[in-house]
Coordinates of C-alpha atoms and ligand atoms in Angstrom, one line a residue:
M163 CA -53.2 46.2 -6.3
K164 CA -53.9 49.5 -4.6
A165 CA -51.9 52.6 -3.8
K166 CA -52.7 55.9 -2.1
I167 CA -51.1 59.3 -2.6
T168 CA -51.7 62.3 -0.4
V169 CA -50.8 65.7 -1.7
N170 CA -51.1 68.8 0.6
K171 CA -50.7 72.2 -1.0
N172 CA -48.6 73.4 2.0
Y173 CA -46.0 70.7 1.8
T174 CA -43.4 71.1 -1.0
I175 CA -39.9 69.8 -1.6
G176 CA -38.9 72.9 -3.5
K177 CA -39.1 74.9 -6.8
I178 CA -37.8 73.0 -9.8
D179 CA -35.0 74.7 -11.7
K180 CA -35.9 74.1 -15.3
R181 CA -32.3 73.2 -16.1
I182 CA -33.0 69.7 -14.6
Y183 CA -34.5 68.9 -18.0
G184 CA -31.1 69.7 -19.7
S185 CA -29.3 67.5 -22.1
F186 CA -25.9 67.0 -23.7
I187 CA -24.3 67.1 -27.2
E188 CA -20.8 66.0 -27.5
H189 CA -18.5 65.9 -30.5
L190 CA -18.8 62.1 -30.6
G191 CA -20.0 59.7 -33.3
R192 CA -23.0 61.3 -35.1
A193 CA -24.2 63.7 -32.4
V194 CA -22.9 66.8 -34.1
Y195 CA -22.1 65.7 -37.7
E196 CA -25.1 63.9 -39.3
G197 CA -27.0 64.7 -36.1
I198 CA -27.6 68.5 -35.7
Y199 CA -25.4 69.4 -38.6
D200 CA -25.6 68.0 -42.1
P201 CA -25.3 70.6 -44.8
E202 CA -26.2 68.0 -47.5
H203 CA -29.5 67.0 -46.0
K204 CA -32.6 68.4 -47.7
M205 CA -34.0 69.6 -44.4
S206 CA -30.9 71.7 -43.5
D207 CA -30.9 75.4 -43.3
D208 CA -28.4 77.9 -44.7
E209 CA -26.0 77.1 -41.8
G210 CA -26.2 73.4 -42.4
F211 CA -28.4 72.6 -39.3
R212 CA -31.2 70.1 -39.7
K213 CA -34.5 71.9 -39.2
D214 CA -36.4 68.7 -38.5
V215 CA -34.0 68.0 -35.6
I216 CA -34.3 71.5 -34.3
E217 CA -38.1 71.2 -34.3
L218 CA -38.0 68.0 -32.3
V219 CA -35.6 69.5 -29.8
K220 CA -37.9 72.5 -29.5
S221 CA -40.8 70.2 -28.8
I222 CA -39.1 69.0 -25.7
D223 CA -38.2 72.5 -24.6
V224 CA -34.7 71.6 -23.6
P225 CA -33.5 74.4 -21.3
I226 CA -29.7 73.8 -21.4
V227 CA -27.3 71.7 -23.4
R228 CA -23.9 70.7 -22.2
Y229 CA -21.2 71.1 -24.9
P230 CA -18.7 70.1 -26.4
G231 CA -18.0 67.1 -24.1
G232 CA -17.7 64.7 -22.3
N233 CA -14.4 63.0 -22.8
F234 CA -13.9 64.9 -26.0
V235 CA -13.3 68.2 -24.2
S236 CA -10.2 67.0 -22.4
G237 CA -8.2 67.0 -25.7
Y238 CA -10.1 69.8 -27.5
N239 CA -8.6 73.1 -28.7
W240 CA -11.6 75.4 -29.0
E241 CA -9.7 77.8 -31.2
D242 CA -9.7 75.1 -34.0
G243 CA -13.5 75.5 -34.2
I244 CA -13.8 79.3 -34.8
G245 CA -13.6 81.7 -37.7
D246 CA -13.2 80.9 -41.4
K247 CA -14.4 77.3 -41.9
S248 CA -12.0 76.7 -44.9
K249 CA -9.0 77.4 -42.7
R250 CA -10.0 75.1 -39.8
P251 CA -7.7 72.2 -39.1
K252 CA -8.8 68.5 -39.0
K253 CA -7.5 66.9 -35.9
L254 CA -7.3 63.5 -34.2
D255 CA -9.7 63.2 -31.4
F256 CA -8.0 60.8 -28.9
A257 CA -11.1 60.5 -26.6
W258 CA -13.1 58.6 -29.2
S259 CA -10.3 57.7 -31.7
S260 CA -12.0 59.7 -34.3
I261 CA -11.3 62.6 -36.7
E262 CA -12.7 66.0 -35.7
T263 CA -13.2 68.1 -38.8
N264 CA -14.0 71.3 -36.7
E265 CA -16.7 72.3 -39.1
V266 CA -18.8 73.0 -36.0
G267 CA -17.3 74.9 -33.0
I268 CA -18.6 77.4 -30.5
D269 CA -19.4 79.9 -33.3
E270 CA -21.9 77.5 -34.9
F271 CA -23.1 75.8 -31.8
Q272 CA -24.2 79.0 -30.1
S273 CA -26.2 79.8 -33.2
W274 CA -27.8 76.3 -33.2
A275 CA -28.6 76.8 -29.5
K276 CA -30.5 80.0 -30.3
K277 CA -32.4 78.2 -33.0
A278 CA -33.3 75.3 -30.7
N279 CA -34.3 77.8 -28.0
T280 CA -31.8 76.5 -25.5
E281 CA -28.8 77.7 -23.4
I282 CA -25.3 76.3 -23.5
M283 CA -23.5 74.7 -20.5
M284 CA -19.9 75.1 -21.7
A285 CA -17.1 72.7 -20.6
V286 CA -13.5 73.8 -20.5
N287 CA -10.6 71.5 -21.2
L288 CA -8.7 70.7 -18.0
G289 CA -7.1 67.7 -19.5
T290 CA -4.5 69.0 -22.0
K291 CA -5.1 72.7 -21.1
G292 CA -5.7 74.9 -18.1
I293 CA -6.1 78.4 -16.8
E294 CA -4.9 80.3 -19.9
D295 CA -7.2 78.5 -22.3
A296 CA -10.2 78.7 -20.1
K297 CA -9.9 82.4 -19.5
N298 CA -9.4 83.0 -23.3
L299 CA -12.6 81.0 -24.0
L300 CA -14.6 82.9 -21.4
E301 CA -13.4 86.2 -22.9
Y302 CA -14.2 85.0 -26.4
C303 CA -17.7 84.0 -25.4
N304 CA -18.8 86.6 -22.9
F305 CA -16.8 89.8 -23.2
S306 CA -17.4 93.1 -25.1
T307 CA -14.1 94.7 -24.2
D308 CA -11.6 96.0 -26.8
T309 CA -9.3 93.0 -26.1
Y310 CA -7.9 90.2 -28.2
Y311 CA -10.3 87.4 -27.8
S312 CA -13.4 89.5 -27.6
N313 CA -12.3 91.3 -30.7
L314 CA -11.6 88.0 -32.4
R315 CA -15.2 87.0 -31.8
K316 CA -16.4 90.3 -33.3
Q317 CA -14.1 89.7 -36.3
N318 CA -15.7 86.3 -36.8
G319 CA -19.0 88.0 -37.2
F320 CA -20.4 88.0 -33.7
I321 CA -20.7 91.5 -32.3
K322 CA -22.8 90.5 -29.3
P323 CA -21.3 88.2 -26.7
F324 CA -22.7 84.7 -26.4
N325 CA -23.4 85.2 -22.6
I326 CA -22.9 81.7 -21.5
K327 CA -23.8 81.4 -17.8
T328 CA -23.0 77.9 -16.8
W329 CA -19.4 76.5 -17.1
C330 CA -18.0 73.0 -16.3
L331 CA -14.5 72.8 -14.9
G332 CA -13.4 69.9 -17.1
N333 CA -15.0 66.4 -17.4
E334 CA -14.6 63.2 -15.4
M335 CA -11.1 64.1 -14.3
D336 CA -11.0 61.2 -11.8
G337 CA -11.3 58.6 -14.7
E338 CA -8.0 57.1 -15.8
W339 CA -9.4 57.0 -19.4
Q340 CA -9.6 60.7 -19.3
I341 CA -7.0 62.6 -21.3
G342 CA -5.0 64.4 -18.7
H343 CA -6.5 62.4 -15.8
K344 CA -5.6 63.8 -12.4
T345 CA -5.6 62.9 -8.8
S346 CA -8.1 64.8 -6.6
E347 CA -5.1 66.7 -5.2
E348 CA -4.0 67.8 -8.7
Y349 CA -7.5 68.4 -10.0
G350 CA -8.7 70.2 -6.9
H351 CA -5.8 72.6 -7.2
L352 CA -6.2 73.3 -10.9
A353 CA -10.0 73.6 -10.6
L354 CA -9.6 76.1 -7.8
E355 CA -7.1 78.2 -9.8
V356 CA -9.3 78.2 -12.9
A357 CA -12.4 79.0 -10.9
K358 CA -10.7 82.0 -9.2
V359 CA -9.7 83.5 -12.6
L360 CA -13.1 82.8 -14.2
K361 CA -15.1 84.2 -11.3
C362 CA -12.8 87.2 -11.2
M363 CA -13.5 87.8 -14.9
D364 CA -17.2 87.4 -14.5
N365 CA -18.9 86.9 -11.2
N366 CA -22.2 86.2 -12.8
I367 CA -21.2 82.9 -14.3
E368 CA -21.8 79.6 -12.4
L369 CA -19.2 76.9 -12.1
V370 CA -19.6 73.1 -11.9
V371 CA -16.6 71.3 -10.4
C372 CA -16.1 67.6 -11.4
G373 CA -17.4 65.0 -9.0
S374 CA -16.7 61.3 -9.6
S375 CA -17.3 59.7 -13.0
D376 CA -19.8 57.4 -11.3
E377 CA -20.5 56.2 -7.8
N378 CA -18.7 52.9 -8.4
M379 CA -15.3 54.6 -8.8
S380 CA -12.9 53.4 -6.1
T381 CA -12.2 57.0 -5.2
F382 CA -15.9 58.0 -5.0
G383 CA -16.4 59.9 -1.8
S384 CA -12.8 60.8 -1.1
W385 CA -12.7 62.5 -4.5
E386 CA -15.8 64.6 -3.7
L387 CA -14.6 65.6 -0.2
D388 CA -11.1 66.5 -1.4
V389 CA -12.2 68.5 -4.4
L390 CA -15.0 70.3 -2.5
D391 CA -12.6 71.1 0.4
K392 CA -10.3 72.8 -2.1
T393 CA -12.8 74.6 -4.3
Y394 CA -15.9 75.2 -2.1
D395 CA -15.8 79.0 -2.0
Y396 CA -15.5 79.3 -5.8
V397 CA -17.9 76.7 -7.2
D398 CA -21.7 76.5 -7.3
Y399 CA -22.3 72.9 -8.2
I400 CA -20.5 69.5 -8.1
S401 CA -21.2 67.1 -11.0
L402 CA -22.7 63.6 -10.7
H403 CA -22.5 61.1 -13.6
Q404 CA -24.2 57.7 -13.8
Y405 CA -25.4 55.4 -16.5
Y406 CA -27.6 52.4 -15.5
D407 CA -27.7 49.0 -17.1
N408 CA -29.7 45.9 -17.5
E409 CA -26.8 43.5 -18.2
D410 CA -28.4 40.8 -16.1
D411 CA -31.7 41.2 -17.9
N412 CA -33.6 41.4 -14.6
Y413 CA -36.7 43.6 -15.0
Y414 CA -37.4 44.3 -11.4
E415 CA -33.8 45.0 -10.5
F416 CA -33.5 47.3 -13.5
V417 CA -36.6 49.4 -13.1
G418 CA -35.8 49.9 -9.5
K419 CA -32.5 51.6 -10.2
S420 CA -33.9 55.1 -9.8
V421 CA -33.7 54.2 -6.1
C422 CA -29.9 54.0 -6.6
M423 CA -29.9 57.3 -8.3
N424 CA -31.8 58.8 -5.3
N425 CA -29.3 57.3 -2.9
F426 CA -26.4 58.7 -5.0
I427 CA -27.9 62.2 -4.9
K428 CA -28.5 62.0 -1.1
G429 CA -24.9 60.9 -0.6
V430 CA -23.3 63.7 -2.6
S431 CA -25.6 66.3 -1.0
A432 CA -24.4 65.1 2.4
M433 CA -20.8 65.4 1.3
C434 CA -21.4 69.0 0.1
D435 CA -23.0 69.8 3.5
A436 CA -20.1 68.1 5.4
I437 CA -17.6 70.4 3.8
K438 CA -20.0 73.4 4.3
A439 CA -20.1 72.6 8.0
K440 CA -16.3 72.0 8.2
K441 CA -15.7 75.4 6.6
H442 CA -18.4 77.2 8.8
S443 CA -19.8 78.4 5.4
N444 CA -23.2 80.0 4.7
K445 CA -23.0 78.9 1.1
T446 CA -24.6 75.8 -0.2
V447 CA -23.1 73.9 -3.1
N448 CA -25.8 72.2 -5.1
L449 CA -25.7 69.3 -7.6
S450 CA -25.4 69.1 -11.3
F451 CA -26.3 65.6 -12.5
D452 CA -24.9 66.4 -15.9
E453 CA -24.7 62.9 -17.3
W454 CA -27.4 60.4 -16.7
N455 CA -29.1 57.8 -18.8
I456 CA -29.3 54.1 -19.5
W457 CA -26.2 52.8 -21.4
Y458 CA -24.7 49.3 -21.6
R459 CA -25.4 47.7 -25.0
T460 CA -23.0 49.8 -27.1
K461 CA -20.2 50.3 -24.5
D462 CA -17.6 48.1 -26.2
K463 CA -18.8 47.9 -29.7
P464 CA -15.9 47.8 -32.3
F465 CA -15.6 50.6 -34.8
N466 CA -13.3 52.0 -37.4
K467 CA -10.7 54.1 -35.7
W468 CA -9.6 57.5 -37.1
S469 CA -12.7 58.3 -39.1
A470 CA -15.5 60.8 -38.7
K471 CA -19.3 60.3 -38.3
Q472 CA -19.0 56.7 -36.9
H473 CA -22.1 55.1 -35.5
L474 CA -20.8 55.3 -31.9
L475 CA -22.9 54.6 -28.8
E476 CA -26.1 54.4 -30.9
E477 CA -28.0 52.6 -28.2
K478 CA -31.5 51.4 -29.2
Y479 CA -33.9 51.9 -26.3
N480 CA -36.8 49.6 -25.6
F481 CA -40.0 50.0 -23.6
E482 CA -38.6 49.0 -20.2
D483 CA -35.9 51.6 -20.7
A484 CA -38.7 54.2 -21.0
L485 CA -40.1 53.0 -17.7
L486 CA -36.8 53.4 -15.8
L487 CA -36.1 56.7 -17.6
G488 CA -39.5 58.0 -16.4
C489 CA -38.7 56.9 -12.8
M490 CA -35.3 58.7 -13.0
L491 CA -36.9 61.9 -14.1
M492 CA -39.2 61.7 -11.1
T493 CA -36.2 61.1 -8.9
L494 CA -34.6 64.3 -10.3
Q495 CA -37.9 66.2 -9.7
N496 CA -38.2 64.8 -6.1
N497 CA -34.6 66.1 -5.4
C498 CA -35.1 69.5 -6.8
D499 CA -34.1 71.1 -3.6
R500 CA -30.5 70.0 -4.3
V501 CA -30.3 69.0 -8.0
K502 CA -30.4 72.3 -10.0
I503 CA -29.0 71.1 -13.3
A504 CA -29.3 67.6 -14.9
C505 CA -28.4 66.6 -18.4
L506 CA -29.8 63.6 -20.1
A507 CA -26.8 62.2 -21.9
Q508 CA -27.1 62.6 -24.7
L509 CA -29.6 64.3 -27.1
I510 CA -29.0 63.2 -30.7
N511 CA -27.9 59.8 -32.0
V512 CA -25.4 59.1 -29.2
I513 CA -27.3 57.3 -26.3
A514 CA -30.1 59.6 -27.3
P515 CA -33.9 60.1 -27.4
I516 CA -33.6 61.6 -30.9
M517 CA -32.1 59.7 -33.9
T518 CA -31.4 60.8 -37.4
E519 CA -30.9 58.9 -40.6
K520 CA -28.3 60.0 -43.1
D521 CA -30.4 61.4 -46.0
G522 CA -33.5 60.3 -44.1
K523 CA -35.8 61.1 -41.3
V524 CA -35.5 62.1 -37.7
W525 CA -37.2 59.7 -35.3
K526 CA -38.0 59.2 -31.6
Q527 CA -36.7 56.5 -29.4
T528 CA -38.9 55.0 -26.6
I529 CA -37.3 57.3 -24.0
F530 CA -38.3 60.4 -25.9
Y531 CA -41.8 60.7 -24.4
P532 CA -41.1 60.4 -20.7
Y533 CA -38.4 63.1 -21.2
M534 CA -40.6 65.4 -23.2
Y535 CA -43.6 65.2 -20.9
A536 CA -41.5 65.8 -17.8
S537 CA -39.8 68.8 -19.4
I538 CA -43.1 70.3 -20.7
F539 CA -45.3 69.7 -17.7
G540 CA -42.8 69.2 -14.9
R541 CA -42.3 72.9 -14.2
G542 CA -43.3 74.5 -10.9
E543 CA -42.8 73.1 -7.4
T544 CA -42.4 69.4 -6.5
M545 CA -44.8 68.4 -3.8
N546 CA -43.7 66.5 -0.7
V547 CA -46.3 63.7 -1.0
I548 CA -47.1 60.6 1.0
C549 CA -47.3 57.5 -1.2
E550 CA -48.5 54.2 0.2
S551 CA -47.6 51.4 -2.1
E552 CA -46.5 47.8 -1.8
G553 CA -43.0 47.1 -2.9
Y554 CA -40.4 44.4 -3.5
K555 CA -36.8 43.7 -2.5
T556 CA -33.7 43.8 -4.8
K557 CA -30.1 43.0 -4.2
Y558 CA -29.4 46.8 -3.7
S559 CA -32.5 47.8 -1.7
D560 CA -34.9 46.3 0.8
F561 CA -37.8 48.2 -0.6
I562 CA -38.7 49.4 -4.1
P563 CA -42.3 50.6 -4.3
Y564 CA -44.4 49.3 -7.1
V565 CA -45.6 52.8 -7.6
E566 CA -43.0 55.5 -8.4
K567 CA -44.4 59.0 -8.3
S568 CA -43.7 62.7 -8.5
V569 CA -46.3 65.5 -8.2
I570 CA -45.6 69.0 -9.6
H571 CA -47.7 72.0 -8.7
N572 CA -47.8 74.9 -11.1
E573 CA -49.4 77.7 -9.2
E574 CA -49.5 80.2 -12.1
K575 CA -51.4 77.7 -14.2
R576 CA -53.4 76.3 -11.2
E577 CA -52.3 72.9 -12.4
I578 CA -51.1 69.8 -10.7
T579 CA -49.3 67.1 -12.7
V580 CA -48.9 63.6 -11.4
F581 CA -46.2 61.4 -12.9
L582 CA -46.6 57.7 -12.1
V583 CA -44.9 54.4 -13.0
N584 CA -46.4 51.1 -12.1
R585 CA -43.5 48.8 -11.8
S586 CA -45.6 45.7 -11.3
L587 CA -45.3 43.1 -14.1
E588 CA -48.5 41.3 -13.1
E589 CA -51.1 43.8 -11.8
D590 CA -52.8 47.0 -12.8
M591 CA -52.9 49.5 -9.9
D592 CA -55.9 51.4 -8.4
V593 CA -54.5 54.7 -7.2
T594 CA -56.4 57.0 -5.0
I595 CA -55.0 60.6 -5.0
N596 CA -56.1 63.0 -2.3
F597 CA -55.5 66.7 -2.9
E598 CA -55.6 68.6 0.4
N599 CA -56.0 72.4 0.6
F600 CA -56.3 72.9 -3.2
G601 CA -60.1 73.0 -3.2
D602 CA -61.8 70.8 -5.8
C603 CA -59.6 69.5 -8.6
Q604 CA -60.7 68.4 -12.0
Q605 CA -58.8 65.9 -14.1
V606 CA -57.9 67.3 -17.5
E607 CA -55.7 64.6 -19.1
H608 CA -54.3 61.1 -18.6
I609 CA -51.6 60.1 -20.9
Y610 CA -49.8 56.7 -20.7
L611 CA -47.1 54.6 -22.3
Y612 CA -47.8 50.9 -22.3
C613 CA -46.7 47.9 -24.3
D614 CA -47.1 44.2 -23.7
D615 CA -43.6 43.6 -24.9
L616 CA -41.0 45.1 -22.6
K617 CA -38.3 44.7 -25.2
K618 CA -40.2 46.5 -28.0
E619 CA -38.2 49.3 -29.6
N620 CA -39.2 52.1 -31.9
T621 CA -37.6 52.2 -35.4
P622 CA -37.4 54.9 -38.1
D623 CA -40.5 53.5 -39.7
T624 CA -42.6 52.3 -36.7
E625 CA -43.3 54.1 -33.5
S626 CA -44.5 51.2 -31.3
I627 CA -44.1 53.2 -28.1
Y628 CA -46.2 56.3 -28.3
P629 CA -48.5 58.3 -25.9
Q630 CA -52.0 57.0 -25.6
K631 CA -55.0 58.8 -23.9
N632 CA -57.1 57.4 -21.2
D633 CA -60.7 58.4 -20.6
I634 CA -61.0 61.0 -17.8
S635 CA -63.6 61.9 -15.3
T636 CA -64.4 65.6 -15.3
D637 CA -65.9 65.6 -11.8
K638 CA -64.5 68.3 -9.5
K639 CA -63.5 66.8 -6.2
E640 CA -60.7 66.4 -3.6
E641 CA -60.2 62.6 -3.9
H642 CA -59.6 61.0 -7.3
S643 CA -59.3 57.4 -8.2
I644 CA -57.5 56.2 -11.3
K645 CA -56.4 52.9 -12.7
I646 CA -52.9 52.6 -14.1
K647 CA -51.9 49.6 -16.2
K648 CA -49.3 47.1 -15.1
H649 CA -45.7 48.1 -16.2
S650 CA -46.8 51.5 -17.5
W651 CA -45.7 55.2 -17.4
N652 CA -48.4 57.7 -16.8
M653 CA -49.0 61.5 -16.6
I654 CA -52.2 62.7 -15.1
R655 CA -53.0 66.4 -15.1
Y656 CA -55.5 68.2 -12.8
K657 CA -56.7 71.9 -12.7
Y658 CA -58.0 73.5 -9.5
Ligands
AHR1860 O1 -21.7 60.4 -22.7 C1 -20.6 59.6 -23.1 C2 -19.4 59.7 -22.3 O2 -19.6 59.1 -21.0 C3 -18.9 61.0 -22.0 O3 -18.0 61.5 -23.0 C4 -18.1 60.9 -20.7 O4 -18.1 62.0 -19.9 C5 -18.8 59.7 -20.0 O5 -17.9 58.8 -19.5

């Protein structure tokens, strides 16, 4: 099969906010305990953080990490996780029917974030708590005043404020499973009042209001419109959450699901703009896709209630998951004019690209590489390209192109990075790429992920899905031809 891509230097979608390569660490299962924090592990530092995990996180250059939940945050008392560790209470966590030891809280997590070279996206509890608790947390984290909570942070050993810029107003408050679940009327009102106080305290912070838990919620749409109508003037982003599945074990349906993600983004953008028009506002509310991934195998797995460090949501990813994940990253890049933050949910052990063994190694799941390469090389501007590719029909879309693409231009480095997935199960693809108005371009690298077996997984001992290098042509020219293998993910870099 053949495909053709035309890239013109003058036509861009927008500048990528690096935070679209964010991730998420929740107090859930072994994400924090035995994930980032394990004082007994031989690789741990003096604070109990696993250095091998930090190195792997740094290798992805994760710009922002959402914390501490997720469902967990809706029952969380952040004050349990600060100060003298020996005095911290153990509590029941009703979100995940677990025990929270509180050995790690914001004091420790901000230190981990510095070590991992990332920022924190902090969620406040709007389930069991509200305005008072959110304002105290903001004071504790960001203030230098001679006042109670900022002094408390200093007494706990942190003279300098943590300066957390991005704040989530609760988590999935539309979901009936959520502790303190609310109607859009109740949540919209509370979110507005919290937002007013937080923005009055510090107008430099950015706020994310909760959208729907996913687009299949019966209240999807009316929730967004209602909540935005109430909070529009005080918030900067609305959240989107979605996990995709392959329950039917249908390859073509599954790897096309990035098209659903694209439609979801377009729909929520339109809702933001509808409220903008209704309010005659000049302000644009953008999107924070702060939970996205593939998750279905471990949804209802039984576990021991009321214990800590349970192996919860430890989804094992296979090669076809890596293909869809690569397509979803392209979808985020191609929507960079509206999606300013996105968090791959999650980062360590829990539905994660990075896994740890107790007393053992840290290892990479199949989805690690598409995520890493997008984050490292997907910085700059997304180009508005024309892609001519044959496609196929699914039950949710009349046309899914065999070739998924995104093209990122990094002007500073004079570099163009092309991400491609060939969805075809049968045929390799000959792709012609035309670079207009760049002058002659030279290929510098072609990395791909391919495996005959779509169901192949990585394990702690065998990395079956790993980046391979293709031969490149070093000719300088405008039109380039490359071959990409059937069902493969590819990254091709050019200099001009
Ligand atoms: O990421 C796992 C869970 O999925 C989060 O806690 C919740 O927000 C979502 O439903």
